[in-house]
PDB file of C-alpha atoms and ligand atoms in Angstrom:
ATOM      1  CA  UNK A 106      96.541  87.236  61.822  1.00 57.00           C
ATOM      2  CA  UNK A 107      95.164  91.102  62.555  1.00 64.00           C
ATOM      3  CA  UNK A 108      97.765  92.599  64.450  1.00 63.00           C
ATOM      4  CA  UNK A 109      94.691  94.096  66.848  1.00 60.00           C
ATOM      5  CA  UNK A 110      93.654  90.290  67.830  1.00 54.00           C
ATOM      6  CA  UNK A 111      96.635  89.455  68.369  1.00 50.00           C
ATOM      7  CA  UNK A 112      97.716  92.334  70.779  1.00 49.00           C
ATOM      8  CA  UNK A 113      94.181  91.446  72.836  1.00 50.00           C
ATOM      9  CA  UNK A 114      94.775  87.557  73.126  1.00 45.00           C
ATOM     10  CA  UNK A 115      98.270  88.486  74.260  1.00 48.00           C
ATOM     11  CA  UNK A 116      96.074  90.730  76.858  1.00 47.00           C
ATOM     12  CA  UNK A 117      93.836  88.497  78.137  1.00 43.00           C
ATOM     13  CA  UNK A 118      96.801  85.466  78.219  1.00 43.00           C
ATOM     14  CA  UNK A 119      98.382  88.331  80.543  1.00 50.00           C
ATOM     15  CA  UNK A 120      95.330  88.700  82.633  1.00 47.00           C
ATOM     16  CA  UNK A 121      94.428  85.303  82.802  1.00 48.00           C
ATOM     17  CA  UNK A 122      98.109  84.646  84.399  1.00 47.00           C
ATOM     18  CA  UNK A 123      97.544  87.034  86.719  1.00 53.00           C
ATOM     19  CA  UNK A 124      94.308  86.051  87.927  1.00 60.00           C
ATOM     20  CA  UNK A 125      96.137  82.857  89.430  1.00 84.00           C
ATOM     21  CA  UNK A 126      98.553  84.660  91.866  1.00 96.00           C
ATOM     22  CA  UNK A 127      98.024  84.753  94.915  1.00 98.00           C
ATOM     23  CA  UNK A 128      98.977  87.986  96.800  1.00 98.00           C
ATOM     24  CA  UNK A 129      99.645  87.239 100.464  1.00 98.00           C
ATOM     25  CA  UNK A 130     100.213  89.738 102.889  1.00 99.00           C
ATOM     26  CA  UNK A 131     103.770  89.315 104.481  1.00 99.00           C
ATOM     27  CA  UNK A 132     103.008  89.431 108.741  1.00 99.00           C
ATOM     28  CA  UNK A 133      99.815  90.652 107.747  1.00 99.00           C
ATOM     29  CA  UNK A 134      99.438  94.249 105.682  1.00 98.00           C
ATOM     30  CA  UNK A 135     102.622  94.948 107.625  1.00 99.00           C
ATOM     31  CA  UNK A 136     104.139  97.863 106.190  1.00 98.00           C
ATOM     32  CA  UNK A 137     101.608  99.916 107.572  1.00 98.00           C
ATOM     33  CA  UNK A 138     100.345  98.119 110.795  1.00 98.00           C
ATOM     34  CA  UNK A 139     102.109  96.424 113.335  1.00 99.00           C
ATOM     35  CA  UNK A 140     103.717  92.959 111.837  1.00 99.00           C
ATOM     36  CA  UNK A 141     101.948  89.865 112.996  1.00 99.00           C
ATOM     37  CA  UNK A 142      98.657  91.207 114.967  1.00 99.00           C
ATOM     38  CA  UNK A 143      94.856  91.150 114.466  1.00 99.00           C
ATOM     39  CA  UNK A 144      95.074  95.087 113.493  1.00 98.00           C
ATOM     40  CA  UNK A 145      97.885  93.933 110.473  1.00 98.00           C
ATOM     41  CA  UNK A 146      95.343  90.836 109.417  1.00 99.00           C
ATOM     42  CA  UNK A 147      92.487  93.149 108.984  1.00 99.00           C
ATOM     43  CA  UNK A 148      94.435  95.879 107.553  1.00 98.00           C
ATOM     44  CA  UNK A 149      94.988  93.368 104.908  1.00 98.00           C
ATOM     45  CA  UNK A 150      91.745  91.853 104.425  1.00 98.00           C
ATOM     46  CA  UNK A 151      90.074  95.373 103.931  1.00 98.00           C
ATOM     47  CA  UNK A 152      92.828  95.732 101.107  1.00 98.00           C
ATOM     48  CA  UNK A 153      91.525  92.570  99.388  1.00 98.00           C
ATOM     49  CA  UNK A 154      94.603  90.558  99.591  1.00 98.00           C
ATOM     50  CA  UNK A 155      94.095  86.974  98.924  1.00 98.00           C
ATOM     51  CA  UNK A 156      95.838  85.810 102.305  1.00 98.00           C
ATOM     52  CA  UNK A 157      97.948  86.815 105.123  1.00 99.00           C
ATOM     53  CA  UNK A 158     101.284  84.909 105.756  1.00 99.00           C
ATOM     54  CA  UNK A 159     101.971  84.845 109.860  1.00 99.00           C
ATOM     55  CA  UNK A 160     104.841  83.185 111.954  1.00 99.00           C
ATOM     56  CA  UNK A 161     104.140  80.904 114.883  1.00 99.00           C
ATOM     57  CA  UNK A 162     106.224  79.860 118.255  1.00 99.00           C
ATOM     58  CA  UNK A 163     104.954  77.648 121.061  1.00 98.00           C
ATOM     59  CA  UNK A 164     104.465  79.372 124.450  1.00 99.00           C
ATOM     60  CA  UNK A 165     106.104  77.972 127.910  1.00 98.00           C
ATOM     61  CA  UNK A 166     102.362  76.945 128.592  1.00 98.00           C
ATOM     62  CA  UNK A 167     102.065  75.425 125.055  1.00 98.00           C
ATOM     63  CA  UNK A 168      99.832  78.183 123.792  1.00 99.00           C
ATOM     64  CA  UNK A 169     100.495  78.600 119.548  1.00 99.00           C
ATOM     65  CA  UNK A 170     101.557  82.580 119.592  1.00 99.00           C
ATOM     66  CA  UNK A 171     102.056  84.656 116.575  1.00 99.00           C
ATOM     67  CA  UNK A 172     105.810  86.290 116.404  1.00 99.00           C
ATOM     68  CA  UNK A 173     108.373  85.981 114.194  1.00 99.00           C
ATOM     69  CA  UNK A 174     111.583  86.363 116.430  1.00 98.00           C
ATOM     70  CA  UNK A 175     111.878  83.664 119.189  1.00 98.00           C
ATOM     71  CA  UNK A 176     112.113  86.833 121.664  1.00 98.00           C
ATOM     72  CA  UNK A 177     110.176  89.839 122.409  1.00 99.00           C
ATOM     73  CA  UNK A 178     112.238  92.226 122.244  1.00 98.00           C
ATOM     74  CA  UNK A 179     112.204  93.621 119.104  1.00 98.00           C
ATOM     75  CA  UNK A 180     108.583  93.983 118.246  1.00 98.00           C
ATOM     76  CA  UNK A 181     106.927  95.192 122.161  1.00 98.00           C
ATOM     77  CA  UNK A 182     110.490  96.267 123.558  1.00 98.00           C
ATOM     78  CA  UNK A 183     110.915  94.161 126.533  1.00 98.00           C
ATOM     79  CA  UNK A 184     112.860  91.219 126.415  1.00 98.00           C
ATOM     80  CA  UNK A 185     111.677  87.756 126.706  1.00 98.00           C
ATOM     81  CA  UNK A 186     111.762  84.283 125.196  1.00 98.00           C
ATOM     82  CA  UNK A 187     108.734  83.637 123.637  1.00 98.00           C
ATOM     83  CA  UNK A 188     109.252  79.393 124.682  1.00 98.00           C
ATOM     84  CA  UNK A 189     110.476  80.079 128.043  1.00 98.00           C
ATOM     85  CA  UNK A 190     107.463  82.618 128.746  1.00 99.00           C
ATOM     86  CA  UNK A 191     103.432  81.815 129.480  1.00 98.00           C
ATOM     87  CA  UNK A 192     100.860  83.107 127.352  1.00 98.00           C
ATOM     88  CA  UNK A 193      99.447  84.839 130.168  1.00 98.00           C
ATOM     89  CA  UNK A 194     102.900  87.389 130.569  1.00 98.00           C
ATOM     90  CA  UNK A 195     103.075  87.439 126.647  1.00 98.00           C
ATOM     91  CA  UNK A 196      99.694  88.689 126.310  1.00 98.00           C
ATOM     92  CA  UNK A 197     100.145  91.533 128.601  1.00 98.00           C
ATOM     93  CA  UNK A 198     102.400  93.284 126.376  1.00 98.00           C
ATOM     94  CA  UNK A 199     102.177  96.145 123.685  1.00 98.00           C
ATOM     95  CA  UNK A 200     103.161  94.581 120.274  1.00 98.00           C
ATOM     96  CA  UNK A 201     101.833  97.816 118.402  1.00 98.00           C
ATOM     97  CA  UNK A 202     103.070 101.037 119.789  1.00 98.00           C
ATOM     98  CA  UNK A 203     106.763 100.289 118.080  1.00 98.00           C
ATOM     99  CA  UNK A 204     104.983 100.469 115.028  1.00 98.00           C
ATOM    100  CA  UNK A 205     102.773 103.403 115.571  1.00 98.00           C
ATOM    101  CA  UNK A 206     100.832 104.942 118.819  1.00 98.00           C
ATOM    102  CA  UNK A 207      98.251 104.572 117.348  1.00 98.00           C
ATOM    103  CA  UNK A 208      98.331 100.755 117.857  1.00 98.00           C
ATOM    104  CA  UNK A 209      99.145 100.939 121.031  1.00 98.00           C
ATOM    105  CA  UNK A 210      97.937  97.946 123.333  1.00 97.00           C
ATOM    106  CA  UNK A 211      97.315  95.472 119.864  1.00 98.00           C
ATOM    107  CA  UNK A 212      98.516  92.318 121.835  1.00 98.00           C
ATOM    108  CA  UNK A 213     101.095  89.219 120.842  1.00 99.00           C
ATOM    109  CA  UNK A 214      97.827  87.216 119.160  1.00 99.00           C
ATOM    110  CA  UNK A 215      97.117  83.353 120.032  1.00 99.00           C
ATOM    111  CA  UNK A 216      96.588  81.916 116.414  1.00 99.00           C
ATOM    112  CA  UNK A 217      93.029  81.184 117.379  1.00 98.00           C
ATOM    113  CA  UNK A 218      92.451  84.911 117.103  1.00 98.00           C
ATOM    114  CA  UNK A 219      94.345  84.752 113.446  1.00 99.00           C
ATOM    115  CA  UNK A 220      92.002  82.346 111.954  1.00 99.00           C
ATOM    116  CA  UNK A 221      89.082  84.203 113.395  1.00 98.00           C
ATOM    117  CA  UNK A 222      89.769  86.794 111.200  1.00 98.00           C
ATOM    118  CA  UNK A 223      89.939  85.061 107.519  1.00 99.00           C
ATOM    119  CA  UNK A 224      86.987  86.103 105.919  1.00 98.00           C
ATOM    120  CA  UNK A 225      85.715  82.767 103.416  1.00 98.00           C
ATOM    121  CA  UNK A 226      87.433  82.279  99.973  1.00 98.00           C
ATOM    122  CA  UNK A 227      90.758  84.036 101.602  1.00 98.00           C
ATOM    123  CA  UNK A 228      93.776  81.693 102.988  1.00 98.00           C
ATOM    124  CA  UNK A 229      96.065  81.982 105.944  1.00 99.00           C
ATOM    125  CA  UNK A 230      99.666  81.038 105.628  1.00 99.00           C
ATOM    126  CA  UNK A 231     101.014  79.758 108.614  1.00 99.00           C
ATOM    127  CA  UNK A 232     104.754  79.719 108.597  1.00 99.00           C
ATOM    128  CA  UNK A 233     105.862  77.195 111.479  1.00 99.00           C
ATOM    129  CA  UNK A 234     109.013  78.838 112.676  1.00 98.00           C
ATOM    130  CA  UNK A 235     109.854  76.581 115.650  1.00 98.00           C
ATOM    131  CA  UNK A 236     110.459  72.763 115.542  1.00 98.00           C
ATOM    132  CA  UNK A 237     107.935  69.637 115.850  1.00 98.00           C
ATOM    133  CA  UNK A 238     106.920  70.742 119.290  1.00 98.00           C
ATOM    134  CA  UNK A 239     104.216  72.715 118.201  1.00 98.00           C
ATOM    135  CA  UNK A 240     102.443  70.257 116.428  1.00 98.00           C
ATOM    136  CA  UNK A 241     100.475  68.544 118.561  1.00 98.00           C
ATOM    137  CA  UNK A 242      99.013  72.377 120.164  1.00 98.00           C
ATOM    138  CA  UNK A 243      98.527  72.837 116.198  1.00 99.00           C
ATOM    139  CA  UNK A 244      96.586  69.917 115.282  1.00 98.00           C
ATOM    140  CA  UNK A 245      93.702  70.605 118.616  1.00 98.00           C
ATOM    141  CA  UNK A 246      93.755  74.530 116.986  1.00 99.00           C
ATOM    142  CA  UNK A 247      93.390  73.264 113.049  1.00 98.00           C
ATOM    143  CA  UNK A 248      90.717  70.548 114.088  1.00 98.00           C
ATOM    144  CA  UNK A 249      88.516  73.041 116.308  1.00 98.00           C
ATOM    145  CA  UNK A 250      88.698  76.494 113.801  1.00 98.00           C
ATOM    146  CA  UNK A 251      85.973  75.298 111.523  1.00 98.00           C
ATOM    147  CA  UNK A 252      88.379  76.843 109.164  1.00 98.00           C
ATOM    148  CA  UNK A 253      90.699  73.982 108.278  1.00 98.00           C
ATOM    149  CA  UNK A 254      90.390  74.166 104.279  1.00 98.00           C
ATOM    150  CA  UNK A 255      91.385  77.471 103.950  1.00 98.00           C
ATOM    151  CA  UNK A 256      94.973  77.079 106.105  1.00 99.00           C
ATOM    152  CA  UNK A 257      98.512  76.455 104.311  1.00 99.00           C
ATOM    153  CA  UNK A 258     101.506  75.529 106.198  1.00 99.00           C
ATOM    154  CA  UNK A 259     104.855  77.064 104.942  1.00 99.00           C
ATOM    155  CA  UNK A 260     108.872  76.162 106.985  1.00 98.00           C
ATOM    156  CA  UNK A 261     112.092  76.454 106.730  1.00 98.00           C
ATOM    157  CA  UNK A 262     113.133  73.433 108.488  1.00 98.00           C
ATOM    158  CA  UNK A 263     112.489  70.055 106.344  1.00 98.00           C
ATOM    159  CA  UNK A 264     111.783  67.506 108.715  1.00 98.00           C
ATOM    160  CA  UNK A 265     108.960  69.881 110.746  1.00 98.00           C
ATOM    161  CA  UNK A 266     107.243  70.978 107.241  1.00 98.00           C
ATOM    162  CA  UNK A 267     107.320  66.976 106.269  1.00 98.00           C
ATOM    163  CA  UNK A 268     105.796  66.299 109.764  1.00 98.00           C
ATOM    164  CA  UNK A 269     103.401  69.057 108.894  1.00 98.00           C
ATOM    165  CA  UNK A 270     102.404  67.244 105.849  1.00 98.00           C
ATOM    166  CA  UNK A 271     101.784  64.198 107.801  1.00 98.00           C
ATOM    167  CA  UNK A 272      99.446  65.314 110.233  1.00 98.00           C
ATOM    168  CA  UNK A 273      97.664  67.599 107.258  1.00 98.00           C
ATOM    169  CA  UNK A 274      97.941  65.851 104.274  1.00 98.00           C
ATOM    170  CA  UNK A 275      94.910  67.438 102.510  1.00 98.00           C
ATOM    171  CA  UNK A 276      96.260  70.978 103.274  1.00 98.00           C
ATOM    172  CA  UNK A 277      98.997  72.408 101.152  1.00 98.00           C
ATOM    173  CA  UNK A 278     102.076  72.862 102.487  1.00 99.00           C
ATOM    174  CA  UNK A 279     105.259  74.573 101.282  1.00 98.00           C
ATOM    175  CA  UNK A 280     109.508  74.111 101.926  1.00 98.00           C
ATOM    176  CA  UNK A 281     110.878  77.848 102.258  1.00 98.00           C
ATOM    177  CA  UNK A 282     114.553  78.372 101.258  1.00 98.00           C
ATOM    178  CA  UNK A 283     116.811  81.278 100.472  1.00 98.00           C
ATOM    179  CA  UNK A 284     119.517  78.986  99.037  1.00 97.00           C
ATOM    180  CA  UNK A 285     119.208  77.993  95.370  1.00 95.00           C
ATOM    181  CA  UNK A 286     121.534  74.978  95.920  1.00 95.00           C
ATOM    182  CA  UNK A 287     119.775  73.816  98.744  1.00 95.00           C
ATOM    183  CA  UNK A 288     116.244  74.123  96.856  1.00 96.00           C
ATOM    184  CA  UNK A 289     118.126  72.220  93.458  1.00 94.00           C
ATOM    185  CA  UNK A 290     118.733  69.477  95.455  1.00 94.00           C
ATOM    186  CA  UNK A 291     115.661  68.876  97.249  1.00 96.00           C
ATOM    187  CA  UNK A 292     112.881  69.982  94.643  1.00 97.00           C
ATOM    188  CA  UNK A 293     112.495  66.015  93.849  1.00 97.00           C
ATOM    189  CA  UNK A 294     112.761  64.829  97.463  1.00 98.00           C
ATOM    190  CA  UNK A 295     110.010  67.821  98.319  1.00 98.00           C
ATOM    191  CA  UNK A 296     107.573  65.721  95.460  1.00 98.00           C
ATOM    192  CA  UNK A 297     108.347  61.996  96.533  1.00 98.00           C
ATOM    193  CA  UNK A 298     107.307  63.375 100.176  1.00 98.00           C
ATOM    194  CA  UNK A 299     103.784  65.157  99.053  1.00 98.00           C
ATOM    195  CA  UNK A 300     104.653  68.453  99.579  1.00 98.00           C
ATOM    196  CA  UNK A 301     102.625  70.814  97.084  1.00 98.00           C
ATOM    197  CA  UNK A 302     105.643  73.365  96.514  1.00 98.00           C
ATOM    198  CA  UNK A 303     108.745  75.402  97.802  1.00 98.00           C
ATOM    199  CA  UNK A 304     108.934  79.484  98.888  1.00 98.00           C
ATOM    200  CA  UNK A 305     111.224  80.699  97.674  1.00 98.00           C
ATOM    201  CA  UNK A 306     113.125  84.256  98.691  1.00 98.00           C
ATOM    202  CA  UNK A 307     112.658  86.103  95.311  1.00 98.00           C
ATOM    203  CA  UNK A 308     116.163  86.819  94.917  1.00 98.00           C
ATOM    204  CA  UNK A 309     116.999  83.281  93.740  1.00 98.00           C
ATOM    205  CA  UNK A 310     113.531  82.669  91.752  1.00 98.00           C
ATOM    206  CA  UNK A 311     114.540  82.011  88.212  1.00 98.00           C
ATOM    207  CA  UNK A 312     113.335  80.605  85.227  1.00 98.00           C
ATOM    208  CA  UNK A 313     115.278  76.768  85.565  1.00 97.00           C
ATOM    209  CA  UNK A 314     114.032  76.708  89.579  1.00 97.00           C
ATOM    210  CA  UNK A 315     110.151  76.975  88.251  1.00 98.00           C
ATOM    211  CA  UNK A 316     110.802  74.816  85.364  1.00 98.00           C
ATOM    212  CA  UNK A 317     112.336  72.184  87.992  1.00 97.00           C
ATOM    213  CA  UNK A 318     109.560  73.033  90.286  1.00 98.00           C
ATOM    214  CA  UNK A 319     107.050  72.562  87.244  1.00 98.00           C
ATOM    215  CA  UNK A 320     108.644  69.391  86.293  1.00 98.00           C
ATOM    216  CA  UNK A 321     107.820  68.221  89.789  1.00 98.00           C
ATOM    217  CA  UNK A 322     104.432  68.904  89.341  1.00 98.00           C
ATOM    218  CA  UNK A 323     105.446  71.660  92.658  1.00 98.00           C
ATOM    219  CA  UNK A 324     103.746  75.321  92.779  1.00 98.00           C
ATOM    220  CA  UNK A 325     106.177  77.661  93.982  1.00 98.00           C
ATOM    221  CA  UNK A 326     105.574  80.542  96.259  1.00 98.00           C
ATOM    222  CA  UNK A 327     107.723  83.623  96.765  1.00 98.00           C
ATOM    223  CA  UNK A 328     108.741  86.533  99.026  1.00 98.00           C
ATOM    224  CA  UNK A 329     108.892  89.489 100.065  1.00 98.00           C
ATOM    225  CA  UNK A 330     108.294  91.622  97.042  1.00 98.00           C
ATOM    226  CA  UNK A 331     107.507  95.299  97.202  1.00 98.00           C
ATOM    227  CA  UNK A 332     108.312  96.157  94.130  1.00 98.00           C
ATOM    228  CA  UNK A 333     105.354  95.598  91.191  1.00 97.00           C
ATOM    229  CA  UNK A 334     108.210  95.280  89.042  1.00 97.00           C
ATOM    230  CA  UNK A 335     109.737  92.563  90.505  1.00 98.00           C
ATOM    231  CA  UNK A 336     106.375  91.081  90.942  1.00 98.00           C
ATOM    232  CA  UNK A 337     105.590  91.425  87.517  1.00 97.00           C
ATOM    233  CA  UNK A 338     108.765  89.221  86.712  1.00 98.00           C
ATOM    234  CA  UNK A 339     108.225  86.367  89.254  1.00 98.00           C
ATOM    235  CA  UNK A 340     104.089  85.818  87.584  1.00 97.00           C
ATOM    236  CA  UNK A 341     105.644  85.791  84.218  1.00 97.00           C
ATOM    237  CA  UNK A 342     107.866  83.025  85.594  1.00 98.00           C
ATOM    238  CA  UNK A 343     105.135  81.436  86.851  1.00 98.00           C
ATOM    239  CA  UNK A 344     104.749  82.122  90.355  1.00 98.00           C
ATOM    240  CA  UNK A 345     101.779  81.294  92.071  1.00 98.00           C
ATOM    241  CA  UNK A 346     102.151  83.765  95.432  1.00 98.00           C
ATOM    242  CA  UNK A 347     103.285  86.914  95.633  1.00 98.00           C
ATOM    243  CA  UNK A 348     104.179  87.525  99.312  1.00 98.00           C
ATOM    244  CA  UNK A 349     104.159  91.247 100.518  1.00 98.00           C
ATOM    245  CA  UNK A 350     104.184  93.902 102.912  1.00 98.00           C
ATOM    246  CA  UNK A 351     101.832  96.029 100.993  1.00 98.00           C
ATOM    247  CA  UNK A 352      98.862  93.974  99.578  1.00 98.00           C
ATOM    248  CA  UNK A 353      97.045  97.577  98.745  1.00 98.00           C
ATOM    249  CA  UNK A 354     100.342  98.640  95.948  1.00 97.00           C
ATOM    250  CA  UNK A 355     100.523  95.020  94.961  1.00 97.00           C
ATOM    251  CA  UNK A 356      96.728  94.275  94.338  1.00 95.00           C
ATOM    252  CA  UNK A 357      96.165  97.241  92.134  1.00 93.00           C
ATOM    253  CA  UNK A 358      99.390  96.981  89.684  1.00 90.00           C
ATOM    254  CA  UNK A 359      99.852  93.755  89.278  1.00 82.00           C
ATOM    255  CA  UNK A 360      95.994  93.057  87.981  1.00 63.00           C
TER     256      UNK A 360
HETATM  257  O1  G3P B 298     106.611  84.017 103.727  1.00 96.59           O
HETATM  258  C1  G3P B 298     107.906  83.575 103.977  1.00 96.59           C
HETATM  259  C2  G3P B 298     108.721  84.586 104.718  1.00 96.59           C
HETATM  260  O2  G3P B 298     107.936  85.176 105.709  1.00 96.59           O
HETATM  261  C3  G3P B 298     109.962  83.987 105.324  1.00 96.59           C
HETATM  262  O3  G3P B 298     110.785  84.932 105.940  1.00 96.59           O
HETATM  263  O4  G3P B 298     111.773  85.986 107.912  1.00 96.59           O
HETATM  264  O5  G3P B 298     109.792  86.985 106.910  1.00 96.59           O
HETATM  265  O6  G3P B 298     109.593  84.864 108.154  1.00 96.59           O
HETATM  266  P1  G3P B 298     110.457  85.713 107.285  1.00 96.59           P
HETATM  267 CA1   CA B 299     107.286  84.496 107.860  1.00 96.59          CA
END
């Protein structure tokens, strides 16, 4: 075979690979704006990524907020529990300015606000990080957004990810684990249940989990990857999301 043909068909195998991963922004386009906020969701959309991943807690007065501690603290400097606090004090502080002044005043955002902002053909990757309890606040917010088909639900904890499943079987929805036993063991129990893959942290993504995972007819997800290099390993593997803080470096050297 002409060494030249062969070179491009190795090419376009390479691009075509490429083509189907996903790169989701990690808290939004969050190395540069303020993790988890409307500003960090556009941010991310204006750099073409293909989704935003967010983190969700249920508020006192069993508003869905978007944070990914269970406290305040961190991320607007004053110290509360998100589940023992109502919206209505959550809202009224600054979740930017520890970021940058220049988002100063960006608010804690009800995942109404989130959706709002998913322009079509894009995805949003709701990772539920409290228990069952949120579900039912979920399920009124899913049904009303007009935006149902283009929302994934991610977890950590089994049994609220399989009671995710339940109550949205048509939407994909994904185990996250940072333990490579853990995952070994339950990659067949994830497919008898219906889930559609695992997330995995990157640092335990190897070739025998995705063949497992493949074997399972399960995609699998991973994050957080900064480095193109490291991405570039994970979509050889066969990994179907890349999840980052910087969607802009990402989008332009992995393609
Ligand atoms: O996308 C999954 C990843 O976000 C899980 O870790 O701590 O950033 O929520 P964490
Ligand atoms: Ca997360």
């Amino acid at each position: 075979m002409n060494r030249y043909f062969v070179v491009i068909l190795f090419g376009l195998i390479n691009l075509a690979v490429q083509a189907q991963t996903s790169i989701i922004a990690h808290r939004g386009s969050s190395f540069t704006a303020p993790e988890n906020t409307v500003a960090s969701a556009l941010l991310a959309w204006q750099q073409n990524a293909d989704a935003v991943e967010l983190d969700i807690y249920l508020s006192q007065d069993n508003r869905v907020v978007v944070i990914h501690d269970s406290n305040t603290k961190r991320t607007t400097g004053q110290d509360f529990k998100v589940a023992e606090t109502s919206s209505d004090v959550l809202r009224t502080l600054d979740a930017g300015s520890w970021k940058n002044e220049k988002y100063k005043g960006e608010k804690i955002p009800f995942l109404e606000e989130m959706i709002a902002t998913v322009p079509s053909g894009k995805k949003l990757v709701i990772e539920i990080k409290c228990g069952v309890e949120v579900l039912p606040a979920l399920q009124k917010i899913v049904a009303n957004c007009g935006k149902k088909k283009q929302l994934i639900f991610i977890g950590f904890g089994w049994e609220t990810i399989l009671a995710a499943k339940q109550l949205f079987p048509k939407n994909a929805c994904y185990w996250l684990s940072s333990s490579a036993t853990d995952v070994q063991e339950k990659i067949k129990e994830a497919a008898k249940k219906g889930l559609d893959g695992i997330n995995l942290n990157n640092k335990i993504v190897d070739e025998e989990i995705v063949r497992l995972a493949k074997r399972q007819h399960l995609k699998v997800l991973s994050w957080t990857i900064d480095d193109p290099e490291e991405a570039k390993r994970l979509v050889k593997l066969g990994v179907k999301g890349i999840t980052t803080n910087r969607p802009d470096v990402m989008k332009s050297s992995i393609r």
